[in-house]
Amino acid sequence: MKPGGARSLLILILVAGFGGLLFREALRLGEIATTTGLTMYVARIYNYLGPLIAPNQITVVLFDWRGFDTLGECMVLVTGVIVTAMLFGRGAMSKAKEALEEFAGDLEKGHDSLVVGLFGYPVMIAIFAYGIVIMLGGHITPGGGFQGGSIVATGYLLGVMGYGLKRNPLRLRHMSLSSFETVGALTYVMLGMLGLVTTGFYLYNTGSNLGYTEMIQENATVTSYYTPSDTGIAADFNYPEAPDRPYKGPGILPFLNIAVFLKVLGGLSTLVLVLTEARKV
Amino acid sequence: MSFVLPLGETIFALISGFVLGSRLQASTGEGRVRVGYIFGIAGAILFYGAYDFYYYQIGNLALKRTWYSPGLSGAFLFGMIGIILGRELIGRRRGAQGEEA
């Protein structure tokens, strides 16, 4: 076997396994729909059950009802970064020092404005903290991982625009950004695996167990399909937001937000880096 | 073990801030960085002053600021503390040594 053969084989097995998992879950979605009649009044069910999980209905839809979709959206971002790097990033990826020196003066200088130079750094610090807030409050208030990551990436862009690539106060290079993205993606996938282990459903919102839920609206009775237990590791993610209300708690949603935050931060900052360095070529 | 927190928000805000702060190097003048710290702390105080914003109710839906008790204002404060710690403990030293990340 060639030196890289074992690695390629491992990757093939992992990809095939993950694909099979997706296919199996897609088939079971159909089973759920035919068993419970969930195709009827779907919007009503969302609106009824959503607030039991987290106040921010958008987050519930994005990460609970449509967790697969959000995982795919993250991959869209990765694809965008890869394509941009392929088109514009040859200078960034190669280590052509003469090409770097050609534009070194331009890159080092940054923006000429005194105002940007004076206030860029302080504003960057505030932007980072704000991005963290938006990320952590994603399931309660408007915001989330996508928005928080974008805000922090904006801070990075401000540093690049204000101080130039080489003197940017935020020293994030390709390796750091790719680490952020990798950790984010792995966290997302592992949280999905957690649902598979505890309930048998990939990306099940572990800890946010709605249990036996009966809803009667317009002569249609709908009961929840599955009642997993709240024991073991699932209990660790079960933290009802308000015990005096019928909340079940957001489960893994805040943690998915953190994963997406890392992915978006890494992806968008890489785009900024690649497009800035593209001038080297 | 449970993730009911102040711990959750505190830990994640601190870690996120620390990681970002540790990448902030000392190369562009310390005076303006102090201004950034003051901005951040003032922002955290303002957030705390306005925390009641998150307690309101529309019909059956209560937008209650929970999951972790310090809430979003705490996230700002702890995120800022993480940034300051990360920069002062790691970022400045790295910048002073002129290391390439």
XYZ file of C-alpha atoms in Angstrom:
382
model
C 0.000 0.000 0.000
C 1.264 3.477 -0.812
C 2.298 5.735 2.105
C -0.893 7.791 1.897
C -3.052 4.752 1.098
C -4.074 3.936 4.662
C -5.028 7.525 5.287
C -7.081 7.672 2.116
C -8.796 4.415 3.049
C -9.619 5.771 6.503
C -11.040 8.940 4.992
C -13.103 6.862 2.554
C -14.526 4.758 5.399
C -15.364 7.861 7.436
C -17.041 9.593 4.498
C -18.994 6.450 3.608
C -20.045 6.007 7.239
C -21.185 9.586 7.554
C -23.040 9.396 4.241
C -24.778 6.210 5.356
C -25.764 7.871 8.596
C -27.302 10.811 6.757
C -29.183 8.461 4.432
C -30.513 6.367 7.328
C -31.760 9.458 9.173
C -33.364 10.818 6.007
C -35.316 7.581 5.661
C -36.435 7.746 9.285
C -37.710 11.287 8.784
C -40.231 9.856 6.341
C -41.180 7.209 8.879
C -41.824 9.862 11.518
C -43.976 11.892 9.162
C -46.197 8.956 8.185
C -46.520 7.699 11.766
C -47.528 10.937 13.412
C -49.014 13.046 10.673
C -46.383 15.692 11.285
C -46.755 16.943 7.757
C -50.041 18.485 8.839
C -49.902 21.845 10.523
C -46.139 21.822 10.675
C -45.953 25.557 11.219
C -48.408 25.329 14.105
C -46.384 22.597 15.724
C -43.207 24.615 15.349
C -44.808 27.658 16.892
C -46.255 25.636 19.752
C -43.188 23.598 20.626
C -40.454 26.094 19.753
C -40.852 28.398 22.750
C -40.709 25.385 25.050
C -37.119 24.888 23.952
C -35.702 28.406 23.678
C -37.174 31.892 23.364
C -35.401 32.559 20.089
C -37.528 30.630 17.625
C -35.015 31.187 14.819
C -32.331 29.340 16.747
C -34.741 26.498 17.485
C -35.554 26.186 13.791
C -31.916 26.472 12.707
C -30.351 24.073 15.176
C -33.159 21.836 16.394
C -35.699 21.314 13.624
C -33.124 21.787 10.884
C -29.788 20.873 12.419
C -28.745 18.963 9.310
C -29.465 21.965 7.162
C -27.294 24.188 9.322
C -24.483 21.649 9.167
C -24.773 21.848 5.382
C -24.750 25.643 5.483
C -21.478 25.544 7.378
C -20.047 23.397 4.615
C -21.226 25.958 2.057
C -19.047 28.506 3.811
C -16.094 26.135 3.725
C -16.657 25.605 0.010
C -16.755 29.368 -0.544
C -13.463 29.806 1.275
C -11.830 26.969 -0.650
C -12.977 28.346 -4.020
C -11.806 31.860 -3.096
C -8.453 30.501 -1.981
C -8.113 28.584 -5.244
C -8.931 31.640 -7.331
C -7.118 34.376 -5.432
C -4.953 32.705 -2.838
C -2.043 31.350 -4.812
C 0.168 34.094 -3.475
C -1.085 33.502 0.027
C -0.490 29.790 -0.020
C 2.882 29.809 -1.754
C 5.887 31.228 0.021
C 7.127 33.443 -2.762
C 9.141 35.943 -0.763
C 9.993 38.126 -3.704
C 6.292 38.466 -4.432
C 5.696 39.402 -0.816
C 8.385 42.067 -0.847
C 6.893 43.629 -3.933
C 3.879 44.673 -1.976
C 5.424 44.719 1.477
C 5.360 48.482 1.765
C 1.703 48.629 0.901
C 0.797 45.852 3.302
C 2.788 47.259 6.177
C 1.464 50.758 5.901
C -2.195 50.083 6.443
C -4.649 52.955 6.393
C -3.362 56.506 6.384
C -6.154 57.918 8.511
C -5.126 59.091 11.979
C -8.613 58.378 13.312
C -8.521 54.776 12.148
C -5.033 54.384 13.561
C -6.014 55.787 16.946
C -9.366 54.137 17.438
C -8.977 50.928 15.451
C -7.354 48.943 18.239
C -9.743 50.017 21.058
C -12.764 49.400 18.852
C -11.438 45.963 17.903
C -11.327 44.984 21.578
C -14.937 46.096 22.099
C -16.040 44.332 18.897
C -14.566 41.031 20.080
C -16.423 41.197 23.396
C -19.624 42.138 21.581
C -19.223 39.205 19.194
C -18.857 36.849 22.168
C -22.078 38.240 23.667
C -24.001 37.758 20.434
C -22.705 34.200 20.161
C -23.538 33.192 23.733
C -27.001 34.777 23.690
C -27.986 33.179 20.411
C -30.787 31.039 21.816
C -32.266 33.796 23.993
C -32.007 36.956 21.953
C -31.541 37.796 18.294
C -28.094 36.619 17.310
C -26.172 33.378 17.328
C -23.001 31.751 16.131
C -23.225 33.015 12.550
C -23.717 36.596 13.643
C -21.173 36.488 16.469
C -18.539 34.946 14.205
C -19.224 37.547 11.531
C -18.837 40.366 14.056
C -15.476 39.103 15.308
C -14.337 38.590 11.703
C -15.318 42.225 11.105
C -12.971 43.178 13.939
C -10.234 41.237 12.192
C -11.028 43.050 8.941
C -10.804 46.367 10.778
C -7.324 45.415 11.985
C -6.207 44.466 8.477
C -7.638 47.617 6.933
C -6.386 49.920 9.662
C -2.909 48.602 10.295
C -2.079 46.487 7.291
C -1.574 42.771 7.112
C 1.812 42.583 8.787
C 1.096 45.008 11.619
C -2.435 43.856 12.326
C -2.741 43.731 16.128
C -4.789 40.546 15.892
C -2.232 37.995 14.858
C -4.320 35.302 13.222
C -2.559 33.383 10.496
C -3.654 30.508 8.326
C -2.893 27.846 10.898
C -4.850 29.538 13.697
C -7.843 30.193 11.455
C -7.860 26.675 10.145
C -7.691 25.413 13.759
C -10.768 27.493 14.656
C -12.648 26.082 11.711
C -11.619 22.514 12.458
C -12.524 22.705 16.134
C -15.884 24.278 15.249
C -16.755 21.596 12.706
C -15.644 18.778 14.997
C -17.659 20.192 17.903
C -20.769 20.341 15.720
C -20.348 16.778 14.482
C -19.559 15.455 17.972
C -22.639 17.133 19.444
C -24.626 15.400 16.711
C -23.044 12.105 17.705
C -24.105 12.791 21.282
C -27.726 12.776 20.133
C -27.132 9.531 18.263
C -25.662 7.869 21.352
C -28.334 9.032 23.806
C -31.474 8.755 21.688
C -30.608 7.075 18.409
C -31.162 10.226 16.364
C -28.220 12.129 14.928
C -28.237 15.792 16.031
C -31.109 15.151 18.452
C -31.357 18.088 20.820
C -30.004 16.183 23.792
C -31.202 17.446 27.155
C -34.134 19.342 25.724
C -36.535 16.485 26.089
C -40.066 17.546 25.325
C -41.275 14.144 26.497
C -44.877 13.236 25.976
C -46.423 16.313 24.442
C -50.011 16.408 23.382
C -51.448 19.230 21.409
C -55.013 19.629 20.309
C -55.650 22.268 17.717
C -58.529 22.437 15.295
C -59.643 18.876 16.051
C -56.186 17.445 15.331
C -54.342 15.723 18.131
C -50.578 15.453 17.814
C -48.378 13.657 20.262
C -44.626 13.630 20.359
C -43.104 10.729 18.522
C -40.289 9.793 20.770
C -39.690 9.999 24.499
C -36.027 9.496 25.292
C -34.771 9.368 28.841
C -33.195 12.262 30.642
C -30.607 10.189 32.401
C -26.877 9.881 32.027
C -25.124 12.446 29.879
C -28.463 13.756 28.607
C -29.169 15.000 32.129
C -26.074 17.211 31.943
C -27.601 19.117 29.077
C -30.984 19.359 30.748
C -31.098 22.787 32.332
C -34.624 24.229 32.187
C -34.442 27.953 31.692
C -37.284 28.773 34.025
C -38.437 25.994 36.375
C -41.740 27.743 37.084
C -42.671 27.637 33.402
C -43.129 24.766 30.975
C -39.650 25.302 29.506
C -37.572 22.291 28.741
C -34.331 24.146 28.156
C -32.298 24.682 25.013
C -30.249 21.479 25.315
C -27.287 21.522 22.953
C -28.364 24.666 21.071
C -25.982 27.082 22.863
C -23.111 24.700 22.282
C -23.957 24.370 18.589
C -23.881 28.168 18.486
C -20.358 28.124 19.877
C -19.321 25.578 17.230
C -20.804 27.656 14.421
C -19.164 30.771 15.885
C -15.742 29.168 15.547
C -16.475 27.975 12.029
C -17.759 31.325 10.780
C -14.956 33.227 12.508
C -12.374 30.963 10.885
C -14.040 30.979 7.465
C -14.677 34.700 7.092
C -11.295 35.678 8.529
C -9.629 33.291 6.092
C -11.502 35.007 3.280
C -10.218 38.388 4.468
C -6.686 37.034 4.759
C -6.705 35.346 1.369
C -8.202 38.310 -0.454
C -5.723 40.684 1.185
C -2.745 38.512 0.419
C -3.944 37.900 -3.124
C -2.173 41.070 -4.152
C 1.122 39.283 -3.769
C 0.656 37.292 -6.957
C -22.566 17.463 36.864
C -24.773 19.873 35.089
C -24.321 22.747 32.708
C -26.630 25.036 34.653
C -24.458 28.008 34.910
C -23.216 31.056 35.695
C -20.380 28.685 35.035
C -21.317 28.066 31.408
C -21.360 31.633 30.297
C -18.414 32.556 32.442
C -16.252 29.743 31.159
C -17.143 30.148 27.490
C -16.873 33.933 27.539
C -13.549 33.735 29.374
C -12.135 31.102 27.033
C -13.338 32.864 23.872
C -11.961 36.183 25.092
C -8.704 34.604 26.226
C -8.101 32.950 22.855
C -8.807 36.182 20.975
C -6.874 38.291 23.481
C -3.855 36.014 23.311
C -3.599 36.816 19.597
C -3.568 40.564 20.246
C 0.024 41.675 20.211
C 1.785 44.731 21.518
C 2.925 46.589 18.491
C 0.799 49.613 17.962
C 1.050 51.618 21.167
C -0.143 50.759 24.634
C -2.086 53.954 25.229
C -4.822 53.117 22.784
C -5.092 49.617 24.200
C -5.869 51.058 27.619
C -8.598 53.082 25.924
C -9.960 49.802 24.563
C -10.027 48.290 28.035
C -11.854 51.335 29.390
C -14.363 51.104 26.506
C -14.967 47.475 27.326
C -15.385 47.852 31.067
C -17.684 50.859 30.566
C -19.692 48.799 28.063
C -20.024 45.958 30.569
C -21.294 48.368 33.234
C -23.823 49.804 30.790
C -24.948 46.294 29.866
C -25.471 45.467 33.522
C -27.507 48.621 33.939
C -29.772 47.587 31.095
C -30.142 43.910 32.018
C -33.858 44.198 32.752
C -34.316 44.447 29.009
C -34.244 40.693 28.892
C -37.134 40.197 31.309
C -40.275 40.760 29.385
C -43.250 38.742 28.433
C -45.431 38.569 25.359
C -48.472 36.430 25.988
C -47.233 33.022 27.024
C -43.709 33.657 25.853
C -41.346 34.928 28.511
C -38.047 36.175 27.213
C -36.215 35.337 30.342
C -32.512 35.835 30.541
C -31.406 32.545 31.941
C -29.340 29.499 30.981
C -26.741 31.204 33.068
C -27.520 33.773 35.647
C -25.125 36.591 34.776
C -26.759 36.773 31.369
C -25.522 38.615 28.349
C -24.131 41.521 30.326
C -21.999 38.991 32.154
C -20.878 37.554 28.839
C -19.598 40.955 27.799
C -17.806 41.453 31.099
C -16.259 37.989 31.213
C -15.395 38.141 27.521
C -13.622 41.429 28.152
C -11.796 39.999 31.175
C -10.714 37.078 28.992
C -9.440 39.435 26.282
C -7.496 41.508 28.812
C -6.027 38.436 30.499
C -5.155 36.784 27.180
C -3.479 39.873 25.849
C -1.606 40.793 29.008
C -0.462 37.257 29.797
C 0.331 35.949 26.327
C -0.249 38.456 23.538
C 1.965 41.242 24.813
C 4.804 38.904 25.584
C 4.547 37.313 22.167
C 4.445 40.734 20.509
C 7.443 41.936 22.523
C 9.432 38.883 21.515
C 8.483 39.456 17.912
C 7.445 35.887 17.356
C 5.656 34.915 14.197
C 2.426 33.097 14.937
